[in-house]
Short mmCIF file of C-alpha atoms and ligand atoms in Angstrom, two decimals:
data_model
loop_
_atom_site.label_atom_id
_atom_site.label_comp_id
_atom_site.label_asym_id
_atom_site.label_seq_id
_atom_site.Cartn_x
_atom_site.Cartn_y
_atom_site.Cartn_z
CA UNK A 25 19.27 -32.45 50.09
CA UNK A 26 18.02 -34.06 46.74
CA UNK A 27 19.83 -36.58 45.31
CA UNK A 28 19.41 -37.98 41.53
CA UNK A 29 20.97 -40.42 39.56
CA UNK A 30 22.65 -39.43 36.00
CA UNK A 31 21.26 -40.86 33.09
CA UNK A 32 21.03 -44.35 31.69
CA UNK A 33 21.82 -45.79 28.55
CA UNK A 34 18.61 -46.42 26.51
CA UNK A 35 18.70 -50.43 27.13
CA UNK A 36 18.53 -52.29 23.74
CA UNK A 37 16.32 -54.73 22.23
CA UNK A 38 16.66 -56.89 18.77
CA UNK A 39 12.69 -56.70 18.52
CA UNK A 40 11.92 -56.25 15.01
CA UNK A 41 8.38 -54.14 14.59
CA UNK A 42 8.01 -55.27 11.29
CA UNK A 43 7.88 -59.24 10.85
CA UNK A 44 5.29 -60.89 9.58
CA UNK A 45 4.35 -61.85 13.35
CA UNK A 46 4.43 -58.68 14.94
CA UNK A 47 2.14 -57.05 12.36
CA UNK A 48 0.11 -59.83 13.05
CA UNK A 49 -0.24 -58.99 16.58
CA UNK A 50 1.70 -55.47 17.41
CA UNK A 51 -0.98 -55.17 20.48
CA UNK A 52 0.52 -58.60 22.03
CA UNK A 53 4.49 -57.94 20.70
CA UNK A 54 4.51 -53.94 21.32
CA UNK A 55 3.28 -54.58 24.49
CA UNK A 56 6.15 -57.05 25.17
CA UNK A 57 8.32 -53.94 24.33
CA UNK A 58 6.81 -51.16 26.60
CA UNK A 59 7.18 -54.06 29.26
CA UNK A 60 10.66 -54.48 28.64
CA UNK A 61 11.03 -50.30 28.84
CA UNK A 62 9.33 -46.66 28.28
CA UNK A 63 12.45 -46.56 25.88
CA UNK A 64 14.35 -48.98 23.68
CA UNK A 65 16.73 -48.66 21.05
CA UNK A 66 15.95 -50.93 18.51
CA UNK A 67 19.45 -51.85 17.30
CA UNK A 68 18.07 -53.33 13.72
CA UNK A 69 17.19 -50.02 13.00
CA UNK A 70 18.80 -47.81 15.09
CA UNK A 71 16.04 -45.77 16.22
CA UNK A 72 14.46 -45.24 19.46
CA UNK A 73 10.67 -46.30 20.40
CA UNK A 74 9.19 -44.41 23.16
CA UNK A 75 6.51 -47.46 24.21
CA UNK A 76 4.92 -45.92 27.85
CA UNK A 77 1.82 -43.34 27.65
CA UNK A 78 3.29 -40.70 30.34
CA UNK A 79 7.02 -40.73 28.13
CA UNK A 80 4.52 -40.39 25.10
CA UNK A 81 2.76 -37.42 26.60
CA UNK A 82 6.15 -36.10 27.83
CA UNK A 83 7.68 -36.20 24.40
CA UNK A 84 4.67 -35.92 22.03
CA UNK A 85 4.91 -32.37 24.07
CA UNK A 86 8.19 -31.31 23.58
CA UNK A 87 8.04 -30.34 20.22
CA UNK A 88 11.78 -28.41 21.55
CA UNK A 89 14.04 -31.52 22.17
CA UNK A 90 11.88 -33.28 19.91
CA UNK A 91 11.07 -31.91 16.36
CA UNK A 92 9.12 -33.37 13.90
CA UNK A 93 11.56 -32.03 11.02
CA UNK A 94 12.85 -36.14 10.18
CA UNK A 95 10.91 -38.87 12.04
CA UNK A 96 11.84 -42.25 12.13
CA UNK A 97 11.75 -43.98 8.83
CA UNK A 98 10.10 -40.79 7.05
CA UNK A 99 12.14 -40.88 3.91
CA UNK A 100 9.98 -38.49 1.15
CA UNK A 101 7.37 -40.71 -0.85
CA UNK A 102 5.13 -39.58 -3.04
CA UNK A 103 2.37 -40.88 -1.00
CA UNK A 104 3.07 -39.34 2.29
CA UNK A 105 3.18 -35.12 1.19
CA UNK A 106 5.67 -33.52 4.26
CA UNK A 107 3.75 -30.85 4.77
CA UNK A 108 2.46 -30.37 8.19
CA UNK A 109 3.73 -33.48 9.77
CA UNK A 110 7.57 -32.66 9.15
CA UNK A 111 7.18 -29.06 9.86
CA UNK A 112 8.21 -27.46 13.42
CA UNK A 113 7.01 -23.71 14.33
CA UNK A 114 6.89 -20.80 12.88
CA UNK A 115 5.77 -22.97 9.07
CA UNK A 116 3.78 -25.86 11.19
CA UNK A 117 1.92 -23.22 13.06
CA UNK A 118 0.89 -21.26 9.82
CA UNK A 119 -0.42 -24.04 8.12
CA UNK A 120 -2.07 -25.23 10.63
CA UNK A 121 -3.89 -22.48 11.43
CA UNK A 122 -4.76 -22.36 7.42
CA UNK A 123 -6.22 -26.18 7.54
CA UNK A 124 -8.59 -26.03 10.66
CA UNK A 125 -10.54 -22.98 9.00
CA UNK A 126 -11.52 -25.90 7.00
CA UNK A 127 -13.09 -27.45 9.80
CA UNK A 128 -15.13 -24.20 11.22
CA UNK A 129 -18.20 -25.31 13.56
CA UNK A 130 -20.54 -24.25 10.68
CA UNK A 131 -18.53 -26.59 8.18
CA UNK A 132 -18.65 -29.44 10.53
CA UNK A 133 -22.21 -28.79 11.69
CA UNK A 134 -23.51 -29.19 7.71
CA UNK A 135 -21.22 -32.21 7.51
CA UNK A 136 -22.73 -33.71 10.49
CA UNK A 137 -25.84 -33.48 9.08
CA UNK A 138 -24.88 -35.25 5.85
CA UNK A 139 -23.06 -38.09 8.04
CA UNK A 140 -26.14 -38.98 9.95
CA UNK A 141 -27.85 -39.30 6.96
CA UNK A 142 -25.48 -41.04 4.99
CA UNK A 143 -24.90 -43.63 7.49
CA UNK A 144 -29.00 -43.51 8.18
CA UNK A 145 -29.44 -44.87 4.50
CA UNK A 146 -26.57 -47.49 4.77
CA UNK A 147 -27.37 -49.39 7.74
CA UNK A 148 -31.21 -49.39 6.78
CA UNK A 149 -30.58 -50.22 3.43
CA UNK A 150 -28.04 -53.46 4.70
CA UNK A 151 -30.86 -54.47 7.31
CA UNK A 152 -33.30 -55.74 4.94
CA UNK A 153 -33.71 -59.05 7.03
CA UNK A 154 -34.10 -60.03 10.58
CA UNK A 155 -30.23 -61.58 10.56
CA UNK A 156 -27.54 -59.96 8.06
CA UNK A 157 -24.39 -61.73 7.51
CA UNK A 158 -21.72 -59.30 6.18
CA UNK A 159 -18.37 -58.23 6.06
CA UNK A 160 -17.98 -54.68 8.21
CA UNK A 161 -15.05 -53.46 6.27
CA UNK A 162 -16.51 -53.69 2.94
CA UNK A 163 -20.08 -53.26 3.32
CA UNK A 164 -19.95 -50.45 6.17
CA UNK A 165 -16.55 -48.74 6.68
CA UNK A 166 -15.38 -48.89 3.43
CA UNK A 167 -18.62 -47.75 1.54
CA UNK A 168 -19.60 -44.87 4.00
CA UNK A 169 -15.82 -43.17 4.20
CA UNK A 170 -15.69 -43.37 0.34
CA UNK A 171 -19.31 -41.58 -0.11
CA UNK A 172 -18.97 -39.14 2.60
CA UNK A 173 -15.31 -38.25 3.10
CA UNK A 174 -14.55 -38.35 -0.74
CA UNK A 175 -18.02 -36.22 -1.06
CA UNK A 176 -16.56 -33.87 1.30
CA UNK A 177 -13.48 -33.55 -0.19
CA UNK A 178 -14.93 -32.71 -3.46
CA UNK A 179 -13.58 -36.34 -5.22
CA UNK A 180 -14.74 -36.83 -8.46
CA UNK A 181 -16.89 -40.75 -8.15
CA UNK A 182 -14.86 -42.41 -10.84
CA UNK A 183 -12.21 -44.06 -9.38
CA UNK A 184 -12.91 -43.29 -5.92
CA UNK A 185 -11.91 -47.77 -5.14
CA UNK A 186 -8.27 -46.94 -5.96
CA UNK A 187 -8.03 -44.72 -2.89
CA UNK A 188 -7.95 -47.86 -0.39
CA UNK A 189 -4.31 -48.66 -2.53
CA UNK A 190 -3.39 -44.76 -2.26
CA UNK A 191 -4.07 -44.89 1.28
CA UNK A 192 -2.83 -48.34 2.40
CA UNK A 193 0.45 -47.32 0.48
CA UNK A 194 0.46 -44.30 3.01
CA UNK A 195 0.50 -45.97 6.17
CA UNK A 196 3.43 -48.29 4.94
CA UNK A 197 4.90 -45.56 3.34
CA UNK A 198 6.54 -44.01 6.91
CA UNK A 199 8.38 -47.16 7.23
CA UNK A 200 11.28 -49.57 6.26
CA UNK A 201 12.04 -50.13 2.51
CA UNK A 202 11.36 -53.88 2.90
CA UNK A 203 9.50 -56.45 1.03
CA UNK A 204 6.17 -55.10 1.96
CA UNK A 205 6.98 -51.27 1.39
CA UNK A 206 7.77 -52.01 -2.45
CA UNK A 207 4.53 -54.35 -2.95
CA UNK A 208 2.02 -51.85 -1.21
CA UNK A 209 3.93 -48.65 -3.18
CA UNK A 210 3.46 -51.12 -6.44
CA UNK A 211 -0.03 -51.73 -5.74
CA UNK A 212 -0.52 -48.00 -4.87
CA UNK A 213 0.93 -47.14 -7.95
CA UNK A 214 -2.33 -46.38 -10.31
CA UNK A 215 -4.08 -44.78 -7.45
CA UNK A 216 -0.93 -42.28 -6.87
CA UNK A 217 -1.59 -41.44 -10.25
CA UNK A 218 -5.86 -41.17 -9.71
CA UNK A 219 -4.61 -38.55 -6.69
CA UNK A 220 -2.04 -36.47 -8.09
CA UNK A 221 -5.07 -36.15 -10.68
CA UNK A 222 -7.50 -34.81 -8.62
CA UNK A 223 -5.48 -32.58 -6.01
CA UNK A 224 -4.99 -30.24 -8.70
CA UNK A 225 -6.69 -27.20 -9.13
CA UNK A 226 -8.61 -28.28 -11.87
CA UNK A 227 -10.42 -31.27 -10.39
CA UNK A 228 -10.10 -30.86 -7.08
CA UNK A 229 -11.19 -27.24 -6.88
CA UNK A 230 -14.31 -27.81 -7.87
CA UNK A 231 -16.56 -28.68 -4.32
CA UNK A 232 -15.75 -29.29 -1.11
CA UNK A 233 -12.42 -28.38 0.85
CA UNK A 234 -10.78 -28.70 -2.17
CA UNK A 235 -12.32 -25.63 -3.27
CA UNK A 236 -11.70 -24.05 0.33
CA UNK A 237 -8.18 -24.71 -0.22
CA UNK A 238 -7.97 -23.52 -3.80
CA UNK A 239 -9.68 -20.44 -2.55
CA UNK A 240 -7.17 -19.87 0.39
CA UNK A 241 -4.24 -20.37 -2.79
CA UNK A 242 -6.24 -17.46 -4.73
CA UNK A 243 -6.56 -14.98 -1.98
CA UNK A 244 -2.85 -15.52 -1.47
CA UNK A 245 -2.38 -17.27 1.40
CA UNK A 246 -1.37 -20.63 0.37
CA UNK A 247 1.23 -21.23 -2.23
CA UNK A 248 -0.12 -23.36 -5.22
CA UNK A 249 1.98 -26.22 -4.16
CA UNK A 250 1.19 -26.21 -0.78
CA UNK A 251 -2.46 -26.03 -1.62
CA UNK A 252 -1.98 -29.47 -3.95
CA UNK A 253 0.11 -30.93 -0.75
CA UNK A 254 -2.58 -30.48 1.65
CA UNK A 255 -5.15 -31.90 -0.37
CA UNK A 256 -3.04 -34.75 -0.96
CA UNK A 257 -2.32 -35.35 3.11
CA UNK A 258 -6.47 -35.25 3.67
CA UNK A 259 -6.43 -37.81 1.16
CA UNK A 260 -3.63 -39.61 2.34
CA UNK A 261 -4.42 -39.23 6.29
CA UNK A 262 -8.47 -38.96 6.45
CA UNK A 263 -9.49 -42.74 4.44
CA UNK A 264 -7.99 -45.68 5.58
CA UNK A 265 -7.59 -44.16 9.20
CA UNK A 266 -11.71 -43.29 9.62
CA UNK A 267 -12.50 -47.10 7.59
CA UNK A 268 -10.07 -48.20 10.97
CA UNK A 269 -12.18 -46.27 13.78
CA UNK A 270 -15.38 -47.58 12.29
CA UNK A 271 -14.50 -51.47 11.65
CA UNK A 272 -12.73 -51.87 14.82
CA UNK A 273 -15.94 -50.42 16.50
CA UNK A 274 -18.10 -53.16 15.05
CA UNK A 275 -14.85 -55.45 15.95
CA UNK A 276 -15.15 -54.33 19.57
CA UNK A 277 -18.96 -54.72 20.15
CA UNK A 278 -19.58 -57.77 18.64
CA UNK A 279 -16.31 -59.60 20.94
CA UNK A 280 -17.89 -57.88 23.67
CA UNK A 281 -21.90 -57.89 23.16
CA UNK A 282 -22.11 -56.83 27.10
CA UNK A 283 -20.80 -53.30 25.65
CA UNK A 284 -23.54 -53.09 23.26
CA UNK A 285 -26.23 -53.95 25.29
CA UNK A 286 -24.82 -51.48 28.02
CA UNK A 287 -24.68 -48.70 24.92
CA UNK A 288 -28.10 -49.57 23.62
CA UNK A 289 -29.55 -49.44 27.11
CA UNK A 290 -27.90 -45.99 27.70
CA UNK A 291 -26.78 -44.17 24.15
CA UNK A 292 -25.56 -41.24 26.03
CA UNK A 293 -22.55 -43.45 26.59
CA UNK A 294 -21.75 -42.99 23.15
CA UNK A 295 -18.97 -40.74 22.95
CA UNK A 296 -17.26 -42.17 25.66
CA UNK A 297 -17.84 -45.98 23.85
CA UNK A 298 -15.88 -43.82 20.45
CA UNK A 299 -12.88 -43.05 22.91
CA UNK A 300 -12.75 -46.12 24.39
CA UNK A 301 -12.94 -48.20 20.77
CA UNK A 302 -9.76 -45.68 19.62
CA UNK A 303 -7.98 -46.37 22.54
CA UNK A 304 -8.59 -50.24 22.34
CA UNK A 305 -8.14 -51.00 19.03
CA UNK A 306 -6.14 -47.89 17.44
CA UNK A 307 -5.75 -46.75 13.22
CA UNK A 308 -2.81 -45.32 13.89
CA UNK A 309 0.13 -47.94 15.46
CA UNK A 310 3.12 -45.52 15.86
CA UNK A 311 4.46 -42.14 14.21
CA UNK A 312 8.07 -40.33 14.59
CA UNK A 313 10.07 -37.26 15.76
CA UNK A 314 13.98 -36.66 16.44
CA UNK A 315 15.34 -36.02 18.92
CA UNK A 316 17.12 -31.71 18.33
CA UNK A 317 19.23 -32.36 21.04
CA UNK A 318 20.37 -34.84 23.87
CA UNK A 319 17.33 -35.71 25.85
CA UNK A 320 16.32 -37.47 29.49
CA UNK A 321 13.57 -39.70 29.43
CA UNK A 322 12.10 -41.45 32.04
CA UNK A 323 16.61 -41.31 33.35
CA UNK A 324 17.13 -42.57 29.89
CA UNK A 325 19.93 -40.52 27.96
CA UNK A 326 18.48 -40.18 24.19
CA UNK A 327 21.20 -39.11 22.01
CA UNK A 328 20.86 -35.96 20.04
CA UNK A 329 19.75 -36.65 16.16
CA UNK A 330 18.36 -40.44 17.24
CA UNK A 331 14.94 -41.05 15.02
CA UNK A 332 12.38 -41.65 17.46
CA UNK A 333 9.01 -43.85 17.55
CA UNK A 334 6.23 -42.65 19.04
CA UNK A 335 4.22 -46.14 20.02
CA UNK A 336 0.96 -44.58 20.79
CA UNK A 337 -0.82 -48.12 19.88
CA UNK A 338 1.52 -49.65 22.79
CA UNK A 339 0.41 -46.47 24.94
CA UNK A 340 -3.48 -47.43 24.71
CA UNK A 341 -2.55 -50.40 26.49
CA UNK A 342 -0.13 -49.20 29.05
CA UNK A 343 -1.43 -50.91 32.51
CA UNK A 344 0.73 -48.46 34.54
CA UNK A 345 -2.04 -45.55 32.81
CA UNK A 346 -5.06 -47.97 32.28
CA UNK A 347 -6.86 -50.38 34.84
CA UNK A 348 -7.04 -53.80 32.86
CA UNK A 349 -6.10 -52.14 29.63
CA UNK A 350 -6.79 -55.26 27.77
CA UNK A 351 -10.46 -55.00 28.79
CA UNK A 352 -12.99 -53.34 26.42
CA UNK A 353 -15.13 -51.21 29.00
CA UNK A 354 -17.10 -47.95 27.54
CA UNK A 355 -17.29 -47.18 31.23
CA UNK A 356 -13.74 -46.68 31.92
CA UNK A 357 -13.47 -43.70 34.02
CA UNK A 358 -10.11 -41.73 32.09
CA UNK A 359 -11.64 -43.04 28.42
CA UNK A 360 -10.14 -39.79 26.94
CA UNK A 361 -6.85 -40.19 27.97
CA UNK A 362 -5.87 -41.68 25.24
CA UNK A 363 -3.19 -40.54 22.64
CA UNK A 364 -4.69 -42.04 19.45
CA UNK A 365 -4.95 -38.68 17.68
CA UNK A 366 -1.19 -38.06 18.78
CA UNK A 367 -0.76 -34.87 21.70
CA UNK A 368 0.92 -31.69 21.35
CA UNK A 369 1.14 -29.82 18.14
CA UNK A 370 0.65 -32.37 15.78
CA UNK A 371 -2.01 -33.77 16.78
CA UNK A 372 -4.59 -34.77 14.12
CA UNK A 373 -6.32 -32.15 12.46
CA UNK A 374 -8.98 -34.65 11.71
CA UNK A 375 -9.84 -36.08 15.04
CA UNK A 376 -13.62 -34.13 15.10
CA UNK A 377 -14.49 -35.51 11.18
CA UNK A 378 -13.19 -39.35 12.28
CA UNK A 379 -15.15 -39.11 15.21
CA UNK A 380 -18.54 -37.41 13.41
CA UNK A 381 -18.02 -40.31 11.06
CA UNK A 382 -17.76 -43.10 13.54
CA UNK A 383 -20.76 -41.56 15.58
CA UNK A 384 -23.19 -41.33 12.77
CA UNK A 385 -22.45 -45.28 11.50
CA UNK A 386 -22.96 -46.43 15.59
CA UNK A 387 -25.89 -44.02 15.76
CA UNK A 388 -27.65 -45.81 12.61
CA UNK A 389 -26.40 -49.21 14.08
CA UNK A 390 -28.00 -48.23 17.75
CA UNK A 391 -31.19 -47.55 15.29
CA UNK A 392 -31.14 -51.14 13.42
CA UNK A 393 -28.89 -53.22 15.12
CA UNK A 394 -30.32 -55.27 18.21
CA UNK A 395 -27.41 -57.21 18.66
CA UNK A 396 -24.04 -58.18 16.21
CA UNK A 397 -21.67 -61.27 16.50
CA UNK A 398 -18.29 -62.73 14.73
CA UNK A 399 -18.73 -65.29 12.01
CA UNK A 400 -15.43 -65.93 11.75
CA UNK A 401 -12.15 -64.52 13.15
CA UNK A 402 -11.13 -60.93 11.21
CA UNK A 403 -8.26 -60.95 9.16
CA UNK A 404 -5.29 -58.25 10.44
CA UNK A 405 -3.86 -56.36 7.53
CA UNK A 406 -0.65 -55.93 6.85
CA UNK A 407 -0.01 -52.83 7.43
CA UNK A 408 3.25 -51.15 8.95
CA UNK A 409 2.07 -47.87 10.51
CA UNK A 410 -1.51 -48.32 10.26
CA UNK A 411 -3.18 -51.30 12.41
CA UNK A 412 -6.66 -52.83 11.84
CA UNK A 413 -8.16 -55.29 9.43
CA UNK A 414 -9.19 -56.46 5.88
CA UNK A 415 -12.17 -58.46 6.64
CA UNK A 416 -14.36 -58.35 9.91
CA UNK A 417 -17.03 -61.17 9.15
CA UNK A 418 -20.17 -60.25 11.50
CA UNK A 419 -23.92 -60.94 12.15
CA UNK A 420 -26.59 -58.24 12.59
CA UNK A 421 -29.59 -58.99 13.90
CA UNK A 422 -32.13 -56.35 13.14
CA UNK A 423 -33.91 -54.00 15.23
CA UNK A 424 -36.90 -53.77 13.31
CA UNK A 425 -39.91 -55.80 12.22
CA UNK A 426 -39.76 -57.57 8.94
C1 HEM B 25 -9.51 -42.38 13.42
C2 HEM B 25 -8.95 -41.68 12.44
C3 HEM B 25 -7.62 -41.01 12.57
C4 HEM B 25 -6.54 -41.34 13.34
C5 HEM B 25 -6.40 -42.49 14.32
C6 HEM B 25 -5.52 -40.35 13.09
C7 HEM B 25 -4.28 -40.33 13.74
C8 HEM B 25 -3.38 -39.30 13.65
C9 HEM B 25 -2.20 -39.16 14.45
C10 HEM B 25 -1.70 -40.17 15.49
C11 HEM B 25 -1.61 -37.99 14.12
C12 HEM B 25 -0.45 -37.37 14.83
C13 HEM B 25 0.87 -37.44 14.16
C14 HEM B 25 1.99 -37.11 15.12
O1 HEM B 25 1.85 -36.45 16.14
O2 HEM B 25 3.05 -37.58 14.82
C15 HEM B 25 -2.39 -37.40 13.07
C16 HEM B 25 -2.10 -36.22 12.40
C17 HEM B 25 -2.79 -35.75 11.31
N1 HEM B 25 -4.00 -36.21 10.83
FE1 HEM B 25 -5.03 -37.77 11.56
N2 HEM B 25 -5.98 -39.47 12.16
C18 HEM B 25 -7.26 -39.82 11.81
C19 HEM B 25 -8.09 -39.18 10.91
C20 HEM B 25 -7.74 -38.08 10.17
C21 HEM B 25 -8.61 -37.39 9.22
C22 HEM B 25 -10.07 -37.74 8.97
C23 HEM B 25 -7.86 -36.39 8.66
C24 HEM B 25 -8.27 -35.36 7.64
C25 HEM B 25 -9.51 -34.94 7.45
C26 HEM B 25 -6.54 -36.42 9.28
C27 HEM B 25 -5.51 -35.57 8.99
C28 HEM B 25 -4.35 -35.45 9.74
C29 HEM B 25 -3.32 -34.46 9.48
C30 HEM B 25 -3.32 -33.43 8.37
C31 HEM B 25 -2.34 -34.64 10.48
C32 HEM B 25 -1.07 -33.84 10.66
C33 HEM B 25 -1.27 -32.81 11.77
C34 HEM B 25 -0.04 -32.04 12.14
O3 HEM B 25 1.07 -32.46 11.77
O4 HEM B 25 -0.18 -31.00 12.79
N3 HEM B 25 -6.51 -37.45 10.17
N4 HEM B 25 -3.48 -38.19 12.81
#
C-alpha cells in the first residue's frame, strides 16, 4: 500500500526581494529564502517564489500548470516587448521557430569569427603594459557587447551608449513599481526613444538580423509589428545580460586566481569554466510564470492564478543540487546543470551568442592575460531582475613581452 500526505499550505515569508539590502546581496538573502523553502509566498506581494533547482526544473517544465501568459510583476512596459516571453503554444512555438533561423550554424559560425577577432583587438589593444589597471565593465564588457552585438544587430553607431539605460530599464522593468522602477524607466527614457528609432524598418532593416527579420516580415511570415517587437526583445534581452556573463567572468577569476591558473594550464576547460561562471555568478536573478491551475509542488498546494517567481539565481546555489555551491570550481563535475538560461520552452534563445561572446573575450584574455587581481571591491548594481555589477576594478598582468 502507498500512502501520501495531502498538500501543504505554501508557508509564508515577509522577505522583501527588493530592499536596498537584498539587491545588495540576493546570493546571501535568496539563499536565506530557498533555505527557509522550495516555495514561499511572499505575502508583501502576494506572489509565489519557487527558490530550489529540482522545483525550478519541475516547473520551468510545465509550461501546462504553469503558463507564461502573466508572470509575476510583468505589467506591459515599453521596455520589456511581450512577445515570446508571455506567449504559451501554439503563438510561442511559431515565433520561436521564426527567431532561431536567425541563429543558423552558418550565421553563428561567421559571427564567431568576428567575436574572436573583435575581442583579439580589445584585449591586445588594453595590454599595452606589463600591469593594466582597469575597470572590466567599462573597458571590456561594455565596449565589446556594444561593437559586436550592436554590429550584429545591424545598430546604427550613433547612440549606441544609451543602450546600457534601455537595457538596465529592462531588467527592472519585470518588477515592482517602486522607487527604483520609476528612476531606471526615467533614466531609460531617451534611450527608449534611440530604440523605438532603430527597430523600425527603416533603420533597423538595413544589416544584420534586423534585416533577417525585416525579410521574414516581407515574405509574409512575420507581421510588421511583430517584426519591430522582436527586434526590440534582442535589444532589450541580448546587452546588459552578455556585459553580465563577461564581467562576472573576470569577477570570478581574479577572486579565485587558482581557477585561472588551472584554465591557463589546461584551456580545454574552457567551456566548462563559461558554465560554471553562469552558474556562480548569474545575469539573470529570477523571471515569472502563473500558475493555469492549482498545482503540487514539492507537497506544496499553489493556488490556481498565483504569479510565480522563478529564482533561478537562488537555484545556482542550491547545496541540495551542488557540492559546496558557494565554491567557484571550473572542475565541478554537473557544471551544466545549471538553469541560468531558464529550462523548458522559454529558455533563452540567446544562450549560444552570450556564450560565443564570453568565449572569445576569455580566449583573448588566456592569450594576454598571465594573471588578473581586484583593486578594489566591485560595486553591485542595482538592479531588480538582472544581478551583476557597475564597476569591477582589476589588474592584468600581461602575457607578453614589453
Ligand atoms: C548571459 C546572457 C543571458 C542570460 C543569462 C539570459 C537569460 C535568459 C533567461 C533566464 C531566459 C528565460 C526566461 C524564462 O524562462 O522565463 C531568457 C529568455 C530569452 N532570452 Fe536570454 N539571456 C542571455 C542572453 C540573451 C541574448 C544574447 C539574447 C538575444 C540575442 C537573448 C534573448 C532572449 C529571448 C528572446 C528570450 C525569450 C525566449 C522565450 O520566451 O522563448 N538572451 N534569457
Amino acid at each position: 500500500m502507498t500512502t501520501s500526505n495531502p498538500p501543504s499550505a505554501v508557508p509564508v515569508s515577509d522577505y522583501d526581494p527588493f530592499t536596498t539590502e537584498a539587491l545588495a546581496d540576493p546570493i546571501r538573502y535568496d539563499g536565506e529564502l530557498r533555505e527557509y523553502a522550495s516555495v514561499v509566498h511572499l505575502a508583501k506581494y502576494d506572489v509565489y517564489a519557487v527558490t530550489r533547482q529540482s522545483e525550478l526544473r519541475r516547473v520551468g517544465r510545465d509550461r501546462k500548470k504553469f503558463s507564461s501568459k502573466s508572470r509575476a510583476f510583468a505589467d506591459p512596459s515599453p521596455f520589456k516587448p511581450p512577445l515570446m516571453l508571455m506567449q504559451d503554444p501554439p503563438e510561442h512555438t511559431a515565433i520561436k521557430k521564426l527567431a532561431l533561423e536567425l541563429f543558423s550554424k552558418e550565421s553563428l559560425r561567421t559571427l564567431d569569427a568576428t567575436f574572436h577577432d573583435e575581442a583579439e583587438r580589445l584585449v591586445s589593444g588594453v595590454m599595452t603594459e606589463d600591469s593594466v589597471e582597469l575597470d572590466a565593465v567599462a573597458s571590456i564588457g561594455t565596449a565589446f557587447i556594444t561593437k559586436v552585438f550592436l554590429d550584429a544587430l545591424g545598430a546604427p553607431e550613433e547612440g549606441r551608449e544609451l543602450l546600457k539605460h534601455f537595457a538596465d530599464a529592462a531588467l527592472n522593468s519585470t518588477a515592482p513599481k517602486n522607487d527604483l522602477y520609476f528612476r531606471k524607466h526615467a533614466i531609460g527614457a531617451p534611450a527608449l526613444e534611440w530604440v523605438e528609432r532603430n527597430t523600425q524598418r527603416e533603420t533597423a532593416g538595413r544589416r544584420g538580423w534586423g534585416k533577417q527579420v525585416y525579410t521574414m516580415v516581407d515574405e509574409g511570415r512575420l507581421s510588421e509589428e511583430d517584426g519591430q517587437q522582436l527586434v526590440k526583445l534582442i535589444f532589450a534581452a541580448g546587452f546588459d545580460t552578455t556585459i553580465g556573463s563577461i564581467v562576472n567572468s573576470i569577477r570570478a577569476f581574479a577572486d579565485n586566481p587558482d581557477q585561472w591558473a588551472l584554465l591557463k594550464a589546461n584551456p580545454a576547460l574552457l567551456d566548462d569554466a563559461i558554465e560554471e561562471v553562469l552558474r556562480y555568478y548569474p545575469p539573470v536573478r529570477y523571471t515569472g510564470r502563473v500558475a493555469a491551475v492549482e498545482s503540487e509542488v514539492d507537497g506544496f498546494l499553489v493556488p490556481e492564478g498565483a504569479p510565480v517567481m522563478m529564482m533561478w539565481l537562488s537555484g545556482g546555489r542550491d547545496p541540495s543540487f551542488w557540492e559546496n555551491p558557494d565554491v567557484f570550481d571550473i572542475r565541478r563535475e554537473n557544471v551544466a546543470g545549471h538553469m541560468t538560461f531558464g529550462v523548458g520552452i522559454h529558455s533563452c534563445l540567446g544562450q549560444h551568442i552570450a556564450r560565443m561572446e564570453t568565449r572569445a573575450v576569455l580566449t583573448a584574455m588566456l592569450a594576454h592575460v598571465e594573471t588578473l587581481e581586484p583593486t578594489a571591491p566591485p560595486e553591485v548594481a542595482d538592479n531588480m531582475q538582472g544581478f551583476g555589477f557597475t564597476k569591477v576594478p582589476v589588474r592584468f598582468f600581461s602575457a607578453d613581452k614589453h
